[in-house]
Amino acid sequence: MQFVARARQAMGAEQGWTFALRGSESAVMQGQAPSGATYAATVHRTTAPVALQQTGTITTSKGERKPEVVYVVGGTGYVKEGAEGWKKGALSEPDIANDVEDPLAELDAFAAYAKSATVSRTGAGVRLQVSASGWRLSAARSRPALKRAVREVEPTLAQLRKAGVTATDGRITLKSFTETWDLRDAQYGYRVVAHRYAFAFHVPFQGGDITVSQEVRADNRGVFSGHLALPSGVK
C-alpha cells in the first residue's frame, strides 16, 4: 500500500522519534472484579542505528506501581522491572517482544497485511484500519494481522491454565481486534501521528467466559535527535 510505503519513508528520514505510550490489559471473569494493569511510558526510537529506550510505570488494578525500563540496542532487548535484575534476549523471544513497544517496527510489520486495511480521510491526512473478530485462537495463529495479538495473549492464557482453566485453542475466540494508523500528509509526507492497537479474547470457563483484553496507544511527540546507549554496567 502506497500510504504505508510513504509513511515508512517519512519516518526513516529523521534521526529518531519520541512517542507517548499508554496501555492497559485485563482479565475479567463474569460477575467478578477485573484483574489487570495500566502502563504509561515515553519511547525514544532512533532509525540509524536502530535503537530504542522505553521508560515507564506499570500500575496494577490494586494500585501497586512498578517502574520499567526497556532498551533495544544491536538487535537485543534489555528489560528491567522494579528492583529485579536486567533480562535480555533476542527480539524474536516472546518474553522480550511483549515488553518492547516500537511503533516503527510495528509499521514495518503492518506493511505485510496493509492491503486488508480500510482507508478513510481525516482532517489532515489518512486513517488506515484493520479489524477482525470471530477467529478461533488456533486459526488466528496463522493470520499475519493477528500475530502480535496471539503472542501478547499467551502469557495470560498460561496463567489461567495454571489456575485451572482448561479451554483449548479451538474454543478460545477472538471477540474483537482493531489496529489503527493515523498518518499526516501534505508537506509531512504521511508521518505517523498515532498508532492504536486493541484486542479481546473470550476464554470459556465454568459455563461463562473470561475476557482477556489489551489496548495500546502510541502518539508521536516529534523528532528525537539524541543518542541511545545502554546504561553503564548493562551487558
PDB file of C-alpha atoms in Angstrom:
ATOM      1  CA  MET A   1       0.000   0.000   0.000  1.00  0.00           C
ATOM      2  CA  GLN A   2       1.369   3.413  -1.020  1.00  0.00           C
ATOM      3  CA  PHE A   3       0.403   5.085   2.271  1.00  0.00           C
ATOM      4  CA  VAL A   4       2.434   2.616   4.327  1.00  0.00           C
ATOM      5  CA  ALA A   5       5.411   2.832   1.976  1.00  0.00           C
ATOM      6  CA  ARG A   6       5.377   6.624   2.176  1.00  0.00           C
ATOM      7  CA  ALA A   7       4.965   6.549   5.959  1.00  0.00           C
ATOM      8  CA  ARG A   8       7.958   4.232   6.355  1.00  0.00           C
ATOM      9  CA  GLN A   9       9.982   6.542   4.106  1.00  0.00           C
ATOM     10  CA  ALA A  10       8.945   9.660   6.016  1.00  0.00           C
ATOM     11  CA  MET A  11       9.661   8.140   9.439  1.00  0.00           C
ATOM     12  CA  GLY A  12      13.007   6.761   8.274  1.00  0.00           C
ATOM     13  CA  ALA A  13      14.098  10.180   7.003  1.00  0.00           C
ATOM     14  CA  GLU A  14      14.630  11.517  10.532  1.00  0.00           C
ATOM     15  CA  GLN A  15      17.301  10.519  13.057  1.00  0.00           C
ATOM     16  CA  GLY A  16      14.668   9.451  15.548  1.00  0.00           C
ATOM     17  CA  TRP A  17      11.254   9.979  17.122  1.00  0.00           C
ATOM     18  CA  THR A  18       9.629  10.317  20.523  1.00  0.00           C
ATOM     19  CA  PHE A  19       6.325   8.625  21.330  1.00  0.00           C
ATOM     20  CA  ALA A  20       3.997   8.906  24.322  1.00  0.00           C
ATOM     21  CA  LEU A  21       2.702   5.471  25.172  1.00  0.00           C
ATOM     22  CA  ARG A  22      -0.351   4.387  27.151  1.00  0.00           C
ATOM     23  CA  GLY A  23      -1.685   0.879  27.534  1.00  0.00           C
ATOM     24  CA  SER A  24      -3.935  -1.382  29.549  1.00  0.00           C
ATOM     25  CA  GLU A  25      -4.602  -5.088  29.892  1.00  0.00           C
ATOM     26  CA  SER A  26      -7.151  -7.040  31.888  1.00  0.00           C
ATOM     27  CA  ALA A  27      -8.721 -10.425  32.521  1.00  0.00           C
ATOM     28  CA  VAL A  28     -12.367 -10.212  33.529  1.00  0.00           C
ATOM     29  CA  MET A  29     -14.486 -13.129  34.714  1.00  0.00           C
ATOM     30  CA  GLN A  30     -18.221 -12.660  34.577  1.00  0.00           C
ATOM     31  CA  GLY A  31     -19.513 -11.382  37.896  1.00  0.00           C
ATOM     32  CA  GLN A  32     -16.073 -10.665  39.358  1.00  0.00           C
ATOM     33  CA  ALA A  33     -13.822  -7.616  39.661  1.00  0.00           C
ATOM     34  CA  PRO A  34     -11.303  -7.285  36.806  1.00  0.00           C
ATOM     35  CA  SER A  35      -7.638  -8.074  37.261  1.00  0.00           C
ATOM     36  CA  GLY A  36      -5.173  -6.127  35.182  1.00  0.00           C
ATOM     37  CA  ALA A  37      -2.743  -3.251  34.842  1.00  0.00           C
ATOM     38  CA  THR A  38      -2.167   0.036  33.067  1.00  0.00           C
ATOM     39  CA  TYR A  39       1.060   1.314  31.589  1.00  0.00           C
ATOM     40  CA  ALA A  40       2.407   4.743  30.675  1.00  0.00           C
ATOM     41  CA  ALA A  41       5.798   5.384  29.106  1.00  0.00           C
ATOM     42  CA  THR A  42       7.936   7.600  26.919  1.00  0.00           C
ATOM     43  CA  VAL A  43       9.632   5.919  23.974  1.00  0.00           C
ATOM     44  CA  HIS A  44      12.662   7.291  22.120  1.00  0.00           C
ATOM     45  CA  ARG A  45      13.434   5.428  18.899  1.00  0.00           C
ATOM     46  CA  THR A  46      16.356   6.148  16.577  1.00  0.00           C
ATOM     47  CA  THR A  47      16.462   4.997  12.968  1.00  0.00           C
ATOM     48  CA  ALA A  48      20.183   4.806  12.113  1.00  0.00           C
ATOM     49  CA  PRO A  49      21.347   2.930  14.024  1.00  0.00           C
ATOM     50  CA  VAL A  50      18.117   1.297  15.194  1.00  0.00           C
ATOM     51  CA  ALA A  51      17.852   1.686  18.965  1.00  0.00           C
ATOM     52  CA  LEU A  52      15.073   2.216  21.484  1.00  0.00           C
ATOM     53  CA  GLN A  53      14.678   3.489  25.030  1.00  0.00           C
ATOM     54  CA  GLN A  54      11.349   2.985  26.806  1.00  0.00           C
ATOM     55  CA  THR A  55      10.842   4.366  30.316  1.00  0.00           C
ATOM     56  CA  GLY A  56       7.549   3.966  32.090  1.00  0.00           C
ATOM     57  CA  THR A  57       5.465   2.784  35.018  1.00  0.00           C
ATOM     58  CA  ILE A  58       3.200  -0.254  35.403  1.00  0.00           C
ATOM     59  CA  THR A  59       0.210   0.245  37.732  1.00  0.00           C
ATOM     60  CA  THR A  60      -1.773  -2.825  38.786  1.00  0.00           C
ATOM     61  CA  SER A  61      -5.512  -2.892  39.442  1.00  0.00           C
ATOM     62  CA  LYS A  62      -4.608  -2.991  43.151  1.00  0.00           C
ATOM     63  CA  GLY A  63      -2.784   0.349  42.851  1.00  0.00           C
ATOM     64  CA  GLU A  64       0.732  -1.069  43.055  1.00  0.00           C
ATOM     65  CA  ARG A  65       3.255   0.810  40.918  1.00  0.00           C
ATOM     66  CA  LYS A  66       6.429  -0.557  39.377  1.00  0.00           C
ATOM     67  CA  PRO A  67       8.923   1.250  37.128  1.00  0.00           C
ATOM     68  CA  GLU A  68      10.029  -0.398  33.913  1.00  0.00           C
ATOM     69  CA  VAL A  69      12.957   0.407  31.630  1.00  0.00           C
ATOM     70  CA  VAL A  70      13.424  -1.189  28.216  1.00  0.00           C
ATOM     71  CA  TYR A  71      16.282  -0.824  25.743  1.00  0.00           C
ATOM     72  CA  VAL A  72      16.808  -2.247  22.289  1.00  0.00           C
ATOM     73  CA  VAL A  73      20.420  -1.990  21.113  1.00  0.00           C
ATOM     74  CA  GLY A  74      22.117  -4.048  18.429  1.00  0.00           C
ATOM     75  CA  GLY A  75      19.028  -6.164  17.868  1.00  0.00           C
ATOM     76  CA  THR A  76      18.885  -7.295  21.516  1.00  0.00           C
ATOM     77  CA  GLY A  77      16.225  -6.303  24.028  1.00  0.00           C
ATOM     78  CA  TYR A  78      17.014  -5.435  27.664  1.00  0.00           C
ATOM     79  CA  VAL A  79      14.239  -5.173  30.256  1.00  0.00           C
ATOM     80  CA  LYS A  80      14.273  -4.148  33.914  1.00  0.00           C
ATOM     81  CA  GLU A  81      11.138  -4.119  36.065  1.00  0.00           C
ATOM     82  CA  GLY A  82      11.236  -2.623  39.552  1.00  0.00           C
ATOM     83  CA  ALA A  83      14.100  -3.948  41.678  1.00  0.00           C
ATOM     84  CA  GLU A  84      14.565  -7.029  39.534  1.00  0.00           C
ATOM     85  CA  GLY A  85      17.750  -7.579  37.556  1.00  0.00           C
ATOM     86  CA  TRP A  86      18.051  -6.989  33.842  1.00  0.00           C
ATOM     87  CA  LYS A  87      16.798  -9.670  31.494  1.00  0.00           C
ATOM     88  CA  LYS A  88      17.916  -9.704  27.901  1.00  0.00           C
ATOM     89  CA  GLY A  89      17.190 -11.622  24.754  1.00  0.00           C
ATOM     90  CA  ALA A  90      16.546 -11.501  21.040  1.00  0.00           C
ATOM     91  CA  LEU A  91      13.516  -9.572  19.842  1.00  0.00           C
ATOM     92  CA  SER A  92      12.188 -12.851  18.446  1.00  0.00           C
ATOM     93  CA  GLU A  93      11.747 -14.158  22.004  1.00  0.00           C
ATOM     94  CA  PRO A  94       8.127 -13.564  23.119  1.00  0.00           C
ATOM     95  CA  ASP A  95       9.186 -12.750  26.678  1.00  0.00           C
ATOM     96  CA  ILE A  96      11.236  -9.826  25.345  1.00  0.00           C
ATOM     97  CA  ALA A  97       8.993  -8.822  22.443  1.00  0.00           C
ATOM     98  CA  ASN A  98       5.958  -8.388  24.710  1.00  0.00           C
ATOM     99  CA  ASP A  99       7.820  -5.732  26.724  1.00  0.00           C
ATOM    100  CA  VAL A 100       9.031  -3.730  23.718  1.00  0.00           C
ATOM    101  CA  GLU A 101       6.695  -1.109  22.238  1.00  0.00           C
ATOM    102  CA  ASP A 102       8.294   0.018  18.984  1.00  0.00           C
ATOM    103  CA  PRO A 103       5.895   1.905  16.670  1.00  0.00           C
ATOM    104  CA  LEU A 104       8.360   1.920  13.781  1.00  0.00           C
ATOM    105  CA  ALA A 105       8.838  -1.851  13.957  1.00  0.00           C
ATOM    106  CA  GLU A 106       5.048  -2.188  14.122  1.00  0.00           C
ATOM    107  CA  LEU A 107       4.768  -0.056  10.985  1.00  0.00           C
ATOM    108  CA  ASP A 108       7.183  -2.397   9.206  1.00  0.00           C
ATOM    109  CA  ALA A 109       5.105  -5.397  10.303  1.00  0.00           C
ATOM    110  CA  PHE A 110       1.882  -3.672   9.210  1.00  0.00           C
ATOM    111  CA  ALA A 111       3.179  -3.496   5.645  1.00  0.00           C
ATOM    112  CA  ALA A 112       2.679  -7.273   5.361  1.00  0.00           C
ATOM    113  CA  TYR A 113      -1.110  -7.038   5.763  1.00  0.00           C
ATOM    114  CA  ALA A 114      -1.910  -3.381   4.986  1.00  0.00           C
ATOM    115  CA  LYS A 115      -3.811  -4.412   1.839  1.00  0.00           C
ATOM    116  CA  SER A 116      -6.675  -5.515   4.111  1.00  0.00           C
ATOM    117  CA  ALA A 117      -6.945  -2.072   5.743  1.00  0.00           C
ATOM    118  CA  THR A 118      -9.801   0.303   5.162  1.00  0.00           C
ATOM    119  CA  VAL A 119      -8.699   3.831   4.218  1.00  0.00           C
ATOM    120  CA  SER A 120     -10.511   6.988   5.238  1.00  0.00           C
ATOM    121  CA  ARG A 121      -9.625  10.659   5.016  1.00  0.00           C
ATOM    122  CA  THR A 122      -9.141  12.655   8.201  1.00  0.00           C
ATOM    123  CA  GLY A 123      -8.793  16.402   8.599  1.00  0.00           C
ATOM    124  CA  ALA A 124      -5.072  16.405   7.960  1.00  0.00           C
ATOM    125  CA  GLY A 125      -4.306  13.032   6.481  1.00  0.00           C
ATOM    126  CA  VAL A 126      -5.497   9.444   6.285  1.00  0.00           C
ATOM    127  CA  ARG A 127      -6.553   6.694   8.674  1.00  0.00           C
ATOM    128  CA  LEU A 128      -5.737   3.050   7.984  1.00  0.00           C
ATOM    129  CA  GLN A 129      -7.645   0.455   9.995  1.00  0.00           C
ATOM    130  CA  VAL A 130      -7.682  -3.327  10.148  1.00  0.00           C
ATOM    131  CA  SER A 131     -10.400  -5.118  12.128  1.00  0.00           C
ATOM    132  CA  ALA A 132     -11.223  -8.755  12.814  1.00  0.00           C
ATOM    133  CA  SER A 133     -13.435 -10.894  15.027  1.00  0.00           C
ATOM    134  CA  GLY A 134     -14.708 -14.427  15.400  1.00  0.00           C
ATOM    135  CA  TRP A 135     -11.425 -16.238  14.787  1.00  0.00           C
ATOM    136  CA  ARG A 136     -10.611 -19.234  16.957  1.00  0.00           C
ATOM    137  CA  LEU A 137      -7.181 -18.890  18.561  1.00  0.00           C
ATOM    138  CA  SER A 138      -5.997 -21.995  16.716  1.00  0.00           C
ATOM    139  CA  ALA A 139      -6.776 -20.326  13.354  1.00  0.00           C
ATOM    140  CA  ALA A 140      -5.659 -16.841  14.430  1.00  0.00           C
ATOM    141  CA  ARG A 141      -2.095 -18.102  14.792  1.00  0.00           C
ATOM    142  CA  SER A 142      -1.728 -18.214  11.001  1.00  0.00           C
ATOM    143  CA  ARG A 143      -3.095 -14.708  10.342  1.00  0.00           C
ATOM    144  CA  PRO A 144      -0.344 -12.054   9.894  1.00  0.00           C
ATOM    145  CA  ALA A 145      -2.530  -9.260  11.314  1.00  0.00           C
ATOM    146  CA  LEU A 146      -3.175 -11.271  14.486  1.00  0.00           C
ATOM    147  CA  LYS A 147       0.390 -12.427  15.109  1.00  0.00           C
ATOM    148  CA  ARG A 148       1.030  -9.849  17.815  1.00  0.00           C
ATOM    149  CA  ALA A 149      -2.343 -10.377  19.500  1.00  0.00           C
ATOM    150  CA  VAL A 150      -1.669 -14.111  19.769  1.00  0.00           C
ATOM    151  CA  ARG A 151       1.806 -13.509  21.176  1.00  0.00           C
ATOM    152  CA  GLU A 152       0.572 -10.946  23.684  1.00  0.00           C
ATOM    153  CA  VAL A 153      -2.293 -13.093  24.998  1.00  0.00           C
ATOM    154  CA  GLU A 154      -0.190 -16.219  25.549  1.00  0.00           C
ATOM    155  CA  PRO A 155       1.280 -15.261  28.987  1.00  0.00           C
ATOM    156  CA  THR A 156      -2.191 -14.571  30.384  1.00  0.00           C
ATOM    157  CA  LEU A 157      -3.521 -17.833  28.979  1.00  0.00           C
ATOM    158  CA  ALA A 158      -0.608 -19.669  30.599  1.00  0.00           C
ATOM    159  CA  GLN A 159      -1.530 -18.127  33.962  1.00  0.00           C
ATOM    160  CA  LEU A 160      -5.188 -19.049  33.505  1.00  0.00           C
ATOM    161  CA  ARG A 161      -4.286 -22.643  32.712  1.00  0.00           C
ATOM    162  CA  LYS A 162      -2.193 -22.856  35.854  1.00  0.00           C
ATOM    163  CA  ALA A 163      -5.283 -21.631  37.719  1.00  0.00           C
ATOM    164  CA  GLY A 164      -7.432 -24.426  36.280  1.00  0.00           C
ATOM    165  CA  VAL A 165      -8.801 -23.061  33.002  1.00  0.00           C
ATOM    166  CA  THR A 166      -8.819 -25.951  30.531  1.00  0.00           C
ATOM    167  CA  ALA A 167     -10.183 -24.326  27.352  1.00  0.00           C
ATOM    168  CA  THR A 168      -8.219 -25.385  24.276  1.00  0.00           C
ATOM    169  CA  ASP A 169      -7.102 -23.074  21.477  1.00  0.00           C
ATOM    170  CA  GLY A 170     -10.028 -24.304  19.394  1.00  0.00           C
ATOM    171  CA  ARG A 171     -12.518 -22.976  21.957  1.00  0.00           C
ATOM    172  CA  ILE A 172     -10.880 -19.595  22.655  1.00  0.00           C
ATOM    173  CA  THR A 173     -12.422 -16.936  20.386  1.00  0.00           C
ATOM    174  CA  LEU A 174     -11.253 -13.525  19.217  1.00  0.00           C
ATOM    175  CA  LYS A 175     -14.049 -11.193  20.286  1.00  0.00           C
ATOM    176  CA  SER A 176     -12.546  -8.128  18.593  1.00  0.00           C
ATOM    177  CA  PHE A 177      -9.338  -6.799  17.095  1.00  0.00           C
ATOM    178  CA  THR A 178      -8.631  -3.307  15.763  1.00  0.00           C
ATOM    179  CA  GLU A 179      -5.397  -1.699  14.610  1.00  0.00           C
ATOM    180  CA  THR A 180      -5.459   1.945  13.540  1.00  0.00           C
ATOM    181  CA  TRP A 181      -2.798   4.162  11.999  1.00  0.00           C
ATOM    182  CA  ASP A 182      -3.307   7.918  11.689  1.00  0.00           C
ATOM    183  CA  LEU A 183      -0.964   9.465   9.119  1.00  0.00           C
ATOM    184  CA  ARG A 184      -0.461  13.136   8.303  1.00  0.00           C
ATOM    185  CA  ASP A 185       0.023  14.020   4.646  1.00  0.00           C
ATOM    186  CA  ALA A 186       0.845  17.248   2.759  1.00  0.00           C
ATOM    187  CA  GLN A 187       4.357  18.525   3.436  1.00  0.00           C
ATOM    188  CA  TYR A 188       4.830  15.963   6.214  1.00  0.00           C
ATOM    189  CA  GLY A 189       4.886  13.005   3.832  1.00  0.00           C
ATOM    190  CA  TYR A 190       2.462  10.774   5.739  1.00  0.00           C
ATOM    191  CA  ARG A 191       4.271  10.793   9.044  1.00  0.00           C
ATOM    192  CA  VAL A 192       2.745   8.654  11.764  1.00  0.00           C
ATOM    193  CA  VAL A 193       0.564  10.708  14.096  1.00  0.00           C
ATOM    194  CA  ALA A 194      -0.745   7.857  16.233  1.00  0.00           C
ATOM    195  CA  HIS A 195      -0.942   4.074  16.376  1.00  0.00           C
ATOM    196  CA  ARG A 196      -3.687   2.270  18.327  1.00  0.00           C
ATOM    197  CA  TYR A 197      -3.947  -1.432  18.891  1.00  0.00           C
ATOM    198  CA  ALA A 198      -6.634  -3.343  20.787  1.00  0.00           C
ATOM    199  CA  PHE A 199      -7.920  -6.892  21.091  1.00  0.00           C
ATOM    200  CA  ALA A 200     -10.135  -9.058  23.275  1.00  0.00           C
ATOM    201  CA  PHE A 201     -10.418 -12.846  23.516  1.00  0.00           C
ATOM    202  CA  HIS A 202     -13.208 -14.881  25.094  1.00  0.00           C
ATOM    203  CA  VAL A 203     -11.956 -17.863  27.126  1.00  0.00           C
ATOM    204  CA  PRO A 204     -14.690 -20.357  28.149  1.00  0.00           C
ATOM    205  CA  PHE A 205     -14.691 -21.270  31.841  1.00  0.00           C
ATOM    206  CA  GLN A 206     -17.322 -22.892  34.065  1.00  0.00           C
ATOM    207  CA  GLY A 207     -20.242 -22.103  31.790  1.00  0.00           C
ATOM    208  CA  GLY A 208     -19.204 -18.498  31.246  1.00  0.00           C
ATOM    209  CA  ASP A 209     -16.345 -16.537  29.713  1.00  0.00           C
ATOM    210  CA  ILE A 210     -13.158 -14.860  30.867  1.00  0.00           C
ATOM    211  CA  THR A 211     -12.465 -11.837  28.664  1.00  0.00           C
ATOM    212  CA  VAL A 212      -8.763 -11.158  28.164  1.00  0.00           C
ATOM    213  CA  SER A 213      -8.125  -7.771  26.581  1.00  0.00           C
ATOM    214  CA  GLN A 214      -5.341  -5.344  25.807  1.00  0.00           C
ATOM    215  CA  GLU A 215      -5.134  -1.845  24.355  1.00  0.00           C
ATOM    216  CA  VAL A 216      -2.047   0.194  23.472  1.00  0.00           C
ATOM    217  CA  ARG A 217      -1.814   3.710  22.037  1.00  0.00           C
ATOM    218  CA  ALA A 218       1.347   5.465  20.846  1.00  0.00           C
ATOM    219  CA  ASP A 219       1.222   9.180  19.978  1.00  0.00           C
ATOM    220  CA  ASN A 220       4.014  10.828  18.022  1.00  0.00           C
ATOM    221  CA  ARG A 221       5.573  13.662  20.043  1.00  0.00           C
ATOM    222  CA  GLY A 222       8.062  14.744  17.395  1.00  0.00           C
ATOM    223  CA  VAL A 223      11.613  14.290  16.181  1.00  0.00           C
ATOM    224  CA  PHE A 224      14.223  12.891  18.573  1.00  0.00           C
ATOM    225  CA  SER A 225      17.821  13.936  17.923  1.00  0.00           C
ATOM    226  CA  GLY A 226      19.573  12.259  20.840  1.00  0.00           C
ATOM    227  CA  HIS A 227      21.806   9.216  21.048  1.00  0.00           C
ATOM    228  CA  LEU A 228      20.723   5.994  22.748  1.00  0.00           C
ATOM    229  CA  ALA A 229      23.073   3.645  24.575  1.00  0.00           C
ATOM    230  CA  LEU A 230      22.784   1.042  27.308  1.00  0.00           C
ATOM    231  CA  PRO A 231      23.286   2.245  30.890  1.00  0.00           C
ATOM    232  CA  SER A 232      26.710   1.633  32.353  1.00  0.00           C
ATOM    233  CA  GLY A 233      27.148  -1.913  33.594  1.00  0.00           C
ATOM    234  CA  VAL A 234      24.404  -3.492  31.485  1.00  0.00           C
ATOM    235  CA  LYS A 235      25.708  -6.279  29.273  1.00  0.00           C
TER     236      LYS A 235
END
